Coordinates of C-alpha atoms and ligand atoms in Angstrom, one line a residue:
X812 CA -30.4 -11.2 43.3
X813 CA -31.7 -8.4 40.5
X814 CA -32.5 -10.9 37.7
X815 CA -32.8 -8.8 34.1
X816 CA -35.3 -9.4 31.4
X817 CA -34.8 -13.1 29.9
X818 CA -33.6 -11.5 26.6
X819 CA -30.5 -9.7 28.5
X820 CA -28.7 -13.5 29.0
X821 CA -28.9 -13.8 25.5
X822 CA -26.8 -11.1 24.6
X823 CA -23.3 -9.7 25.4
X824 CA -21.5 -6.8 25.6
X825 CA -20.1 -4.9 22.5
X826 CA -16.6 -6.5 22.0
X827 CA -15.0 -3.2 20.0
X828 CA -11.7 -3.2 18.4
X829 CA -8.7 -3.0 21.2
X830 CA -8.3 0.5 22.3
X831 CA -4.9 1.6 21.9
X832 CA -4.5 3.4 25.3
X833 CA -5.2 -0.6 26.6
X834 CA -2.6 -2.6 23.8
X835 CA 0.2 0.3 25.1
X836 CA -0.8 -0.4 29.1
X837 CA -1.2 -4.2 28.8
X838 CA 2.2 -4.7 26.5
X839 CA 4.3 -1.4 27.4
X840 CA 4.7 -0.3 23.7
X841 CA 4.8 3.1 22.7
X842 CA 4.1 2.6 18.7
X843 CA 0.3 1.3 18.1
X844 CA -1.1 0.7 14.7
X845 CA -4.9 0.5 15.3
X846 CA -6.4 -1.1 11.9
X847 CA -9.4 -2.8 14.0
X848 CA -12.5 -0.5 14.3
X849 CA -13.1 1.6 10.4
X850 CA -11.8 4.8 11.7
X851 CA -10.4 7.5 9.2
X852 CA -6.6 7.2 9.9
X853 CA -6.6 10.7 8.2
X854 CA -7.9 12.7 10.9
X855 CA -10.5 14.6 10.2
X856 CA -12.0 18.5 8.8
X857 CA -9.7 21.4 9.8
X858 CA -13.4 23.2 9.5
X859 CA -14.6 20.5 12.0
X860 CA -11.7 21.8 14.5
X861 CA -12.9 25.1 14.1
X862 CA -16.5 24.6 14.4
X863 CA -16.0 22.8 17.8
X864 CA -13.2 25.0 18.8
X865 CA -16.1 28.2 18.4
X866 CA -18.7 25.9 19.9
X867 CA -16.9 25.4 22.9
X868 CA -17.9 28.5 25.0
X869 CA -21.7 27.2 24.9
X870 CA -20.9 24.1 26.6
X871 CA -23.3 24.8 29.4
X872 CA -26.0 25.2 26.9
X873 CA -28.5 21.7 25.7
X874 CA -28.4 21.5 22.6
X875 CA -30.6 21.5 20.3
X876 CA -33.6 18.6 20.5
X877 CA -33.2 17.4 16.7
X878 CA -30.4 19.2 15.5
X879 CA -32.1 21.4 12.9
X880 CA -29.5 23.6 11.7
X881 CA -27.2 20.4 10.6
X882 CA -30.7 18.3 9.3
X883 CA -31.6 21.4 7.1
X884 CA -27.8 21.5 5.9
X885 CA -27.7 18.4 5.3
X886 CA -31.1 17.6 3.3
X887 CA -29.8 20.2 1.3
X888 CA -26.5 18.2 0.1
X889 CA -28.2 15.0 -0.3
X890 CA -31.3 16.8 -2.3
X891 CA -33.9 15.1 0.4
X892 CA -36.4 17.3 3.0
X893 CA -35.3 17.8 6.2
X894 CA -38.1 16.4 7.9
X895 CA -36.3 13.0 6.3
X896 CA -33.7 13.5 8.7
X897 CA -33.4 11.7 12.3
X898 CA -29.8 12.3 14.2
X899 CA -28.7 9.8 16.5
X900 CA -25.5 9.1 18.8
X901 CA -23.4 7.5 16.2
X902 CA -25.7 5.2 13.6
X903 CA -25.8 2.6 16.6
X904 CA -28.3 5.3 17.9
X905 CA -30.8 4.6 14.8
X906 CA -30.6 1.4 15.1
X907 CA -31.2 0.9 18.6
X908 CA -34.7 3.6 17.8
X909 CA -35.5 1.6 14.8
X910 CA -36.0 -1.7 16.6
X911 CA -37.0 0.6 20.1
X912 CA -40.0 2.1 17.8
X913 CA -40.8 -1.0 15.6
X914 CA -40.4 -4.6 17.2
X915 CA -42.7 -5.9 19.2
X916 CA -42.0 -9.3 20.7
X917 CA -42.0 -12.1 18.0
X918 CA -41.6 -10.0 15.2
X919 CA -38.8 -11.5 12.6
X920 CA -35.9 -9.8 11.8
X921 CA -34.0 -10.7 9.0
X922 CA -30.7 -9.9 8.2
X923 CA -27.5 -11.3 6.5
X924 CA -25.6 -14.3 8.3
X925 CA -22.2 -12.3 8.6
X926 CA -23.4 -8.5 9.4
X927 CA -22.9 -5.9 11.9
X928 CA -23.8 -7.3 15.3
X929 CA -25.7 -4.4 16.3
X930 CA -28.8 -5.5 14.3
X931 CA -28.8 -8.9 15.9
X932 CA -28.4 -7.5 19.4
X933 CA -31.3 -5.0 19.0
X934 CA -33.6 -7.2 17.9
X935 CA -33.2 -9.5 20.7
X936 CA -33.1 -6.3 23.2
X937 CA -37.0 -5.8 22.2
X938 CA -37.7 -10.0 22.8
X939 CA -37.8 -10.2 18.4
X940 CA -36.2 -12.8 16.7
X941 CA -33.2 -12.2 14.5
X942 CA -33.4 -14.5 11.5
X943 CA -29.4 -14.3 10.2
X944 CA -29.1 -15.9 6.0
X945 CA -26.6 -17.2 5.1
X946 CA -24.1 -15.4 3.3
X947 CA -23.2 -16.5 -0.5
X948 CA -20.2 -17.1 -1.4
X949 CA -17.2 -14.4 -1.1
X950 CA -19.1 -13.2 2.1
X951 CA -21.7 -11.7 -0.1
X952 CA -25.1 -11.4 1.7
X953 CA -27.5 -13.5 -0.3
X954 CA -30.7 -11.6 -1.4
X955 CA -32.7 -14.6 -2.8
X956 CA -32.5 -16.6 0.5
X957 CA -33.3 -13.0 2.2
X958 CA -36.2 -12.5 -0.1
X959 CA -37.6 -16.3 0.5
X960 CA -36.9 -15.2 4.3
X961 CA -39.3 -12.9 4.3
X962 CA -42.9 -14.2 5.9
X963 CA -46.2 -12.7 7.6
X964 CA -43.9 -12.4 10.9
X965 CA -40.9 -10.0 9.4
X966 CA -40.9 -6.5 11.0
X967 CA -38.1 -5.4 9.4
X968 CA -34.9 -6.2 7.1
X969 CA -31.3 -5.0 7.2
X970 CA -29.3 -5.0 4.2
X971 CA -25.4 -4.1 5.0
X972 CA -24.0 -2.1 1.9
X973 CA -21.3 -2.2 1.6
X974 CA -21.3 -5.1 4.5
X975 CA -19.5 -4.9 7.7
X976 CA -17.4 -6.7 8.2
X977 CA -17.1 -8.4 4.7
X978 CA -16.1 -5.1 2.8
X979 CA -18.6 -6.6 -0.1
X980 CA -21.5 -4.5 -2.0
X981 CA -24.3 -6.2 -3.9
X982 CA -25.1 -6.1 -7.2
X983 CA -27.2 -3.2 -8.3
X984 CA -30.1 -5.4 -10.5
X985 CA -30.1 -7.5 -7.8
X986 CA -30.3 -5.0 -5.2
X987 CA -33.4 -2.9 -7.3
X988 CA -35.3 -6.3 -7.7
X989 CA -35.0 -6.9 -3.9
X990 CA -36.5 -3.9 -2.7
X991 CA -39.3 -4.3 -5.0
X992 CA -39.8 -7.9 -3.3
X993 CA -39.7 -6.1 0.4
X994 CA -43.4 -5.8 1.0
X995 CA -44.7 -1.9 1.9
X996 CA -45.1 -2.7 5.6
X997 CA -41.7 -4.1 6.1
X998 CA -39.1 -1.6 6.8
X999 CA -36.1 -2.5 5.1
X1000 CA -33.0 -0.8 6.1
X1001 CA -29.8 0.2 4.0
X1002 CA -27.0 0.6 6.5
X1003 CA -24.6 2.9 4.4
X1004 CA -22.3 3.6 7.1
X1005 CA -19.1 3.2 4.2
X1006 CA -21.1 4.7 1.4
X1007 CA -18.5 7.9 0.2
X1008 CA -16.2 4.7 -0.1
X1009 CA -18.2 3.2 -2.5
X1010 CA -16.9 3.6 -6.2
X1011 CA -18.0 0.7 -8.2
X1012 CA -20.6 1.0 -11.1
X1013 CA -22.3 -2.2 -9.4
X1014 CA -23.5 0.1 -6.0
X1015 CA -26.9 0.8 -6.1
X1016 CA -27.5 4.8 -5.2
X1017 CA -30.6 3.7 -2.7
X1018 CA -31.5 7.7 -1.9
X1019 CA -33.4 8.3 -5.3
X1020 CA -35.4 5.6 -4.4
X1021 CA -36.6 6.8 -0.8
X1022 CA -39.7 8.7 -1.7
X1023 CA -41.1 5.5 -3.9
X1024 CA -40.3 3.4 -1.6
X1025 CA -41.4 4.8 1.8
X1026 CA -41.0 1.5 4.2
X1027 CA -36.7 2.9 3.4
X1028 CA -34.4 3.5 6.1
X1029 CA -31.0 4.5 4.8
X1030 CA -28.1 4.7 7.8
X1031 CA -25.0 7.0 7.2
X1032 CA -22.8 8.0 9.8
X1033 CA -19.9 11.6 10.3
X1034 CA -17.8 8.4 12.1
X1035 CA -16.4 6.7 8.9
X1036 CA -15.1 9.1 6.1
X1037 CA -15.5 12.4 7.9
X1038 CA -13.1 11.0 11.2
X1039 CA -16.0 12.0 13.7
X1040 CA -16.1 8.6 15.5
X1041 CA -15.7 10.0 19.3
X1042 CA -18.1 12.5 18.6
X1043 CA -21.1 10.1 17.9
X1044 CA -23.4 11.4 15.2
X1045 CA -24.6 9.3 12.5
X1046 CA -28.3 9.7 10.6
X1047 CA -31.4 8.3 9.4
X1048 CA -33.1 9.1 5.9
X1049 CA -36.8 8.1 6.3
X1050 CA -40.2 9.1 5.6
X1051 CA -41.2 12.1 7.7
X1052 CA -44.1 9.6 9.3
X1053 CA -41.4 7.4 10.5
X1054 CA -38.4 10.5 11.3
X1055 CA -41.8 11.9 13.7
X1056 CA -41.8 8.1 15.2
X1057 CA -38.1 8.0 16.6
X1058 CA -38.5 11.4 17.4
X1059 CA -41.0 10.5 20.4
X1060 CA -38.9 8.0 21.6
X1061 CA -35.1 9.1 21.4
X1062 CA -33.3 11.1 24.4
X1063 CA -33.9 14.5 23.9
X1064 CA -30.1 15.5 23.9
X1065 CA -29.0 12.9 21.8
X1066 CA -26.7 14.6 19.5
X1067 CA -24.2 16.8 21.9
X1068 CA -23.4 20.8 20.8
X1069 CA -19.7 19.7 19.9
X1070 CA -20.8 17.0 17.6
X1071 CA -23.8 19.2 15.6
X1072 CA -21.1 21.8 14.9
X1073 CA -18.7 19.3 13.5
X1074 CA -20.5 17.4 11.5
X1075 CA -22.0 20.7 10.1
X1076 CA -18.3 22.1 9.4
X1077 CA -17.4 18.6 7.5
X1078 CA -20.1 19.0 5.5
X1079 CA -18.7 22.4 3.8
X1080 CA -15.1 20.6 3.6
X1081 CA -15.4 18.4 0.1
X1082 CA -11.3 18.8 -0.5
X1083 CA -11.5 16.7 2.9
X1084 CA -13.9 14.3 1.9
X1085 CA -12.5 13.6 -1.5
X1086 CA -8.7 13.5 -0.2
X1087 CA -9.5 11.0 2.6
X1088 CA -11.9 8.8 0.2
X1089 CA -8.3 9.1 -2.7
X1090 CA -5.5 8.1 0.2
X1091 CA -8.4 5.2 1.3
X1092 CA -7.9 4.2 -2.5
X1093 CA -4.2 4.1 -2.8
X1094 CA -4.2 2.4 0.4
X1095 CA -6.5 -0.2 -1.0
X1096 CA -4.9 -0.8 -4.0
X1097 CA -1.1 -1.5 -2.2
X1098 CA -3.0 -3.9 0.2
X1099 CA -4.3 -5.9 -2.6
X1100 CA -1.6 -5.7 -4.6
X1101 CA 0.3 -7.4 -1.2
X1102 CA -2.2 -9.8 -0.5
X1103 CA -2.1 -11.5 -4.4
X1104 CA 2.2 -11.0 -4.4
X1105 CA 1.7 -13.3 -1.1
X1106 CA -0.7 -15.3 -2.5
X1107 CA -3.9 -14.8 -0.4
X1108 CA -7.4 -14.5 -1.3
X1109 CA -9.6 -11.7 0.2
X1110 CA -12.8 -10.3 -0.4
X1111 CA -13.2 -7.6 -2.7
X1112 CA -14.1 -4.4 -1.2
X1113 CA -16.1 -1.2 -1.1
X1114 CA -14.9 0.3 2.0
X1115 CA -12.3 1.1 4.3
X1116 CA -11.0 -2.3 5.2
X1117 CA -10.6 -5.6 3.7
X1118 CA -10.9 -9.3 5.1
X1119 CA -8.0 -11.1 3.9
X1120 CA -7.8 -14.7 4.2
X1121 CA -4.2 -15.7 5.9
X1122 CA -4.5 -19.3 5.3
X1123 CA -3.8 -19.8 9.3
X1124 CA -5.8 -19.5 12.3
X1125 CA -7.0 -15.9 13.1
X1126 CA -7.0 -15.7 16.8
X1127 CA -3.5 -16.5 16.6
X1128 CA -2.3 -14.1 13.7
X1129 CA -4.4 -11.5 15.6
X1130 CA -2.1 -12.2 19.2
X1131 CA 1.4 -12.3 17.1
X1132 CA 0.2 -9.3 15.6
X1133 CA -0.7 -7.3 19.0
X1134 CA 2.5 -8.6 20.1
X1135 CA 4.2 -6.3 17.6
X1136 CA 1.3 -3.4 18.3
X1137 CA -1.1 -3.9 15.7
X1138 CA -4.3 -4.3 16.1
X1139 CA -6.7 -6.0 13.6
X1140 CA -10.0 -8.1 13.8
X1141 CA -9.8 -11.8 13.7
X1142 CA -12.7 -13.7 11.4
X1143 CA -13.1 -16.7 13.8
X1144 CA -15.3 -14.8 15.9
X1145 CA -17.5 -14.0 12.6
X1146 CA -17.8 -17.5 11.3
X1147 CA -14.2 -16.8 8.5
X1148 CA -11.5 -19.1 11.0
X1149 CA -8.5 -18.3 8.9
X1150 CA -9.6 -14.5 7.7
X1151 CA -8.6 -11.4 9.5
X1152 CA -10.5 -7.7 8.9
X1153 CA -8.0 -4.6 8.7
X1154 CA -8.8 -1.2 8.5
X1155 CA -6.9 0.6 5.6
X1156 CA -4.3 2.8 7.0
X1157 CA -1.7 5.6 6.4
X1158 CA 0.7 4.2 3.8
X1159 CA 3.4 4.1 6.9
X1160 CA 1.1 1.8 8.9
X1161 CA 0.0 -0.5 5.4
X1162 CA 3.3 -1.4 5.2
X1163 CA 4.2 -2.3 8.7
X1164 CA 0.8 -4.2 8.6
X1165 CA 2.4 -6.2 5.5
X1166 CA 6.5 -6.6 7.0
X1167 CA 4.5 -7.9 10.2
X1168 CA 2.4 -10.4 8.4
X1169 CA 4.6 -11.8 6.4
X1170 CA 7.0 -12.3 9.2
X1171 CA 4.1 -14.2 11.2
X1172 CA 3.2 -16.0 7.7
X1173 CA 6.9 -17.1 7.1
X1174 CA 7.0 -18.9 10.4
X1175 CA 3.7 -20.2 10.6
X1176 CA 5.0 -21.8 7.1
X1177 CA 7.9 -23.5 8.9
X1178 CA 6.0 -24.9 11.9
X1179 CA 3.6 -27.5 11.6
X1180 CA 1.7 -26.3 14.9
X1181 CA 1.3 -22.6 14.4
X1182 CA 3.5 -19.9 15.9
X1183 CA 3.0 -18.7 19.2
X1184 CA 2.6 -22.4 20.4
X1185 CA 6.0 -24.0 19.7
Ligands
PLP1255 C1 -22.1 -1.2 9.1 C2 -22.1 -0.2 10.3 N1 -23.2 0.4 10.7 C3 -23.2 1.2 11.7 C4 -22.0 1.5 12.4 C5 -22.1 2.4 13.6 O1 -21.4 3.5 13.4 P1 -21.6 4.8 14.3 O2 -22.5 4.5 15.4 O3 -20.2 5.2 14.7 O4 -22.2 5.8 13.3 C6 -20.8 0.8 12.1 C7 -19.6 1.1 12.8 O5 -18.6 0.4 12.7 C8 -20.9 0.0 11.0 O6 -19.8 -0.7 10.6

């Protein structure tokens, strides 16, 4: 029997949110709400259509090795050089370098208790050794216990901001005083993937920062506000010693032809950006609203989805919910039992979300046992 490396038994495969080609097989429904995996339920750049549309016809062509047209395009917008800029196959992609490049065995990791799971996985990919902090309260991730986490064995730190899958930023001061405390040759890395949803005066705008401090990684991604998840291209804003680094060791073809013209198309489309970023608001707001007119607590959020504690077990709102073909992520698998993530939707799908949780909540109420077991 092939036996892999030790560190392969210690993780598992990517649990993503249901597909909705499987909820429509498994339960024969033809209506699916899909509020599980941060996707833009508003589509995505008529420009982007175009620009892949055009591209088409040089299908049989590699693309380009580090997609130079969109990287020069791109450091324009953001006012950085574009030998700042590494492309990779979704975000995942930079992280999966980052630790590829980086970690040797034994090198600490630290990152938030509730996170993104990819960081975790990474690190245990290379034989490092994640070191997860807990969060503070209201599933904030808490910099002082991240700071006093910090010893001669860190490699590397990931900050989540806003955080995945908590919705919650932190606090600017706090933020500025913890990057001064990373030391120069620990690489601390922003994960922005929801920055353009970011509108609070407490969110710490990292990129000024990036030539001062140059152990900085800042992640964004085209999957999240521009609706380019199939096409898999997210980015990496580093020094150009480090960009030069994952540049040796990524696949050459990383970022495919269809998904270099799109994201450079999205980039010219602001009305786009702004229109999906003001329907993501109003969708916000009515959720909220909801959630305190039924009398449950969430997290406050920064991003395209909010955790919302239901006051009942998860796993079980999240079946009675695929029952009536909508998806959402349960919390029990992220340490919140009785919270539930959903991805803000069209205002059409919001408000099935609500009529189908307060049906689930209105029962639960009656029975003593919970729902689906009675
Ligand atoms: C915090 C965070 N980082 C990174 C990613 C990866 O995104 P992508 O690989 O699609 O760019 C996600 C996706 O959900 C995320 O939530």
């Amino acid at each position: 029997m092939v036996k892999p490396r030790p560190q392969i038994d210690q993780i598992a495969m990517y649990s993503p949110g249901k597909p909705v080609e499987e909820l429509k097989r498994e339960k024969g429904l033809s209506k699916i709400v899909k509020m599980a995996s941060n996707e833009n339920p508003f589509g995505y750049s008529p420009l982007a259509a175009e620009a892949i549309r055009t591209e088409m016809k040089e299908i049989p062509l590699y693309p380009e090795v580090t997609s130079p047209l969109l990287a020069e395009k791109l450091a324009n917008k953001l006012g950085v050089a574009s030998n700042q800029v590494v492309f990779g196959n979704g975000s995942d992609e930079i992280i999966r370098l980052l630790t590829r490049t980086y970690i040797n065995e034994a090198d600490e990791v630290v990152m938030a208790g509730v996170t993104f799971p990819r960081y975790k996985t990474n690190v245990i990919i290379e034989g490092g050794s994640p070191v997860e902090v807990e969060m503070q309260e209201g599933g904030i991730h808490d910099l002082d216990k991240m700071a006093e986490a910090i010893n001669e064995k860190t490699k590397m730190v990931f900050v989540c901001n806003p955080n995945n899958p908590t919705g919650t930023i932190v606090e600017k001061e706090r933020l500025k005083a913890f990057i001064e405390k990373v030391p120069s040759h620990v690489i601390l890395v922003m994960d922005e993937a929801y920055y353009e949803y970011a509108d609070s005066s407490q969110y710490l705008e990292t990129l000024p920062l990036l030539d001062q401090y140059t152990n900085m990684v800042i992640l964004r991604t085209f999957s999240k506000v521009y609706g380019l998840a199939a096409l898999r291209v997210g980015y990496g804003l580093m020094a150009p010693e480090m960009v030069n680094d994952l540049h040796k060791v990524k696949e050459p073809f990383n970022v495919n032809r269809l998904a270099q013209a799109a994201a450079s198309a999205s980039l010219d489309d602001d009305e786009f950006l702004y229109e999906s970023i003001r329907l993501n608001k109003e969708g916000r707001e009515f959720l909220t609203k909801q959630f305190e007119a039924m009398n449950l607590s969430y997290f406050p959020t920064q991003t395209n989805f909010i955790m919302v504690d239901v006051g009942a077990p998860a796993k079980e709102v999240y079946e009675y919910l695929l029952n009536l073909g909508v998806i959402i992520r349960p919390g029990h698998l992220m340490g919140y039992p009785t919270m539930i993530r959903v991805t803000i939707g069209e205002q059409k799908d919001n408000q099935y979300f609500i009529d189908c949780l307060e049906a689930y909540l209105k029962e639960y109420r009656k029975s003593e046992k919970g729902v689906l077991k009675r």
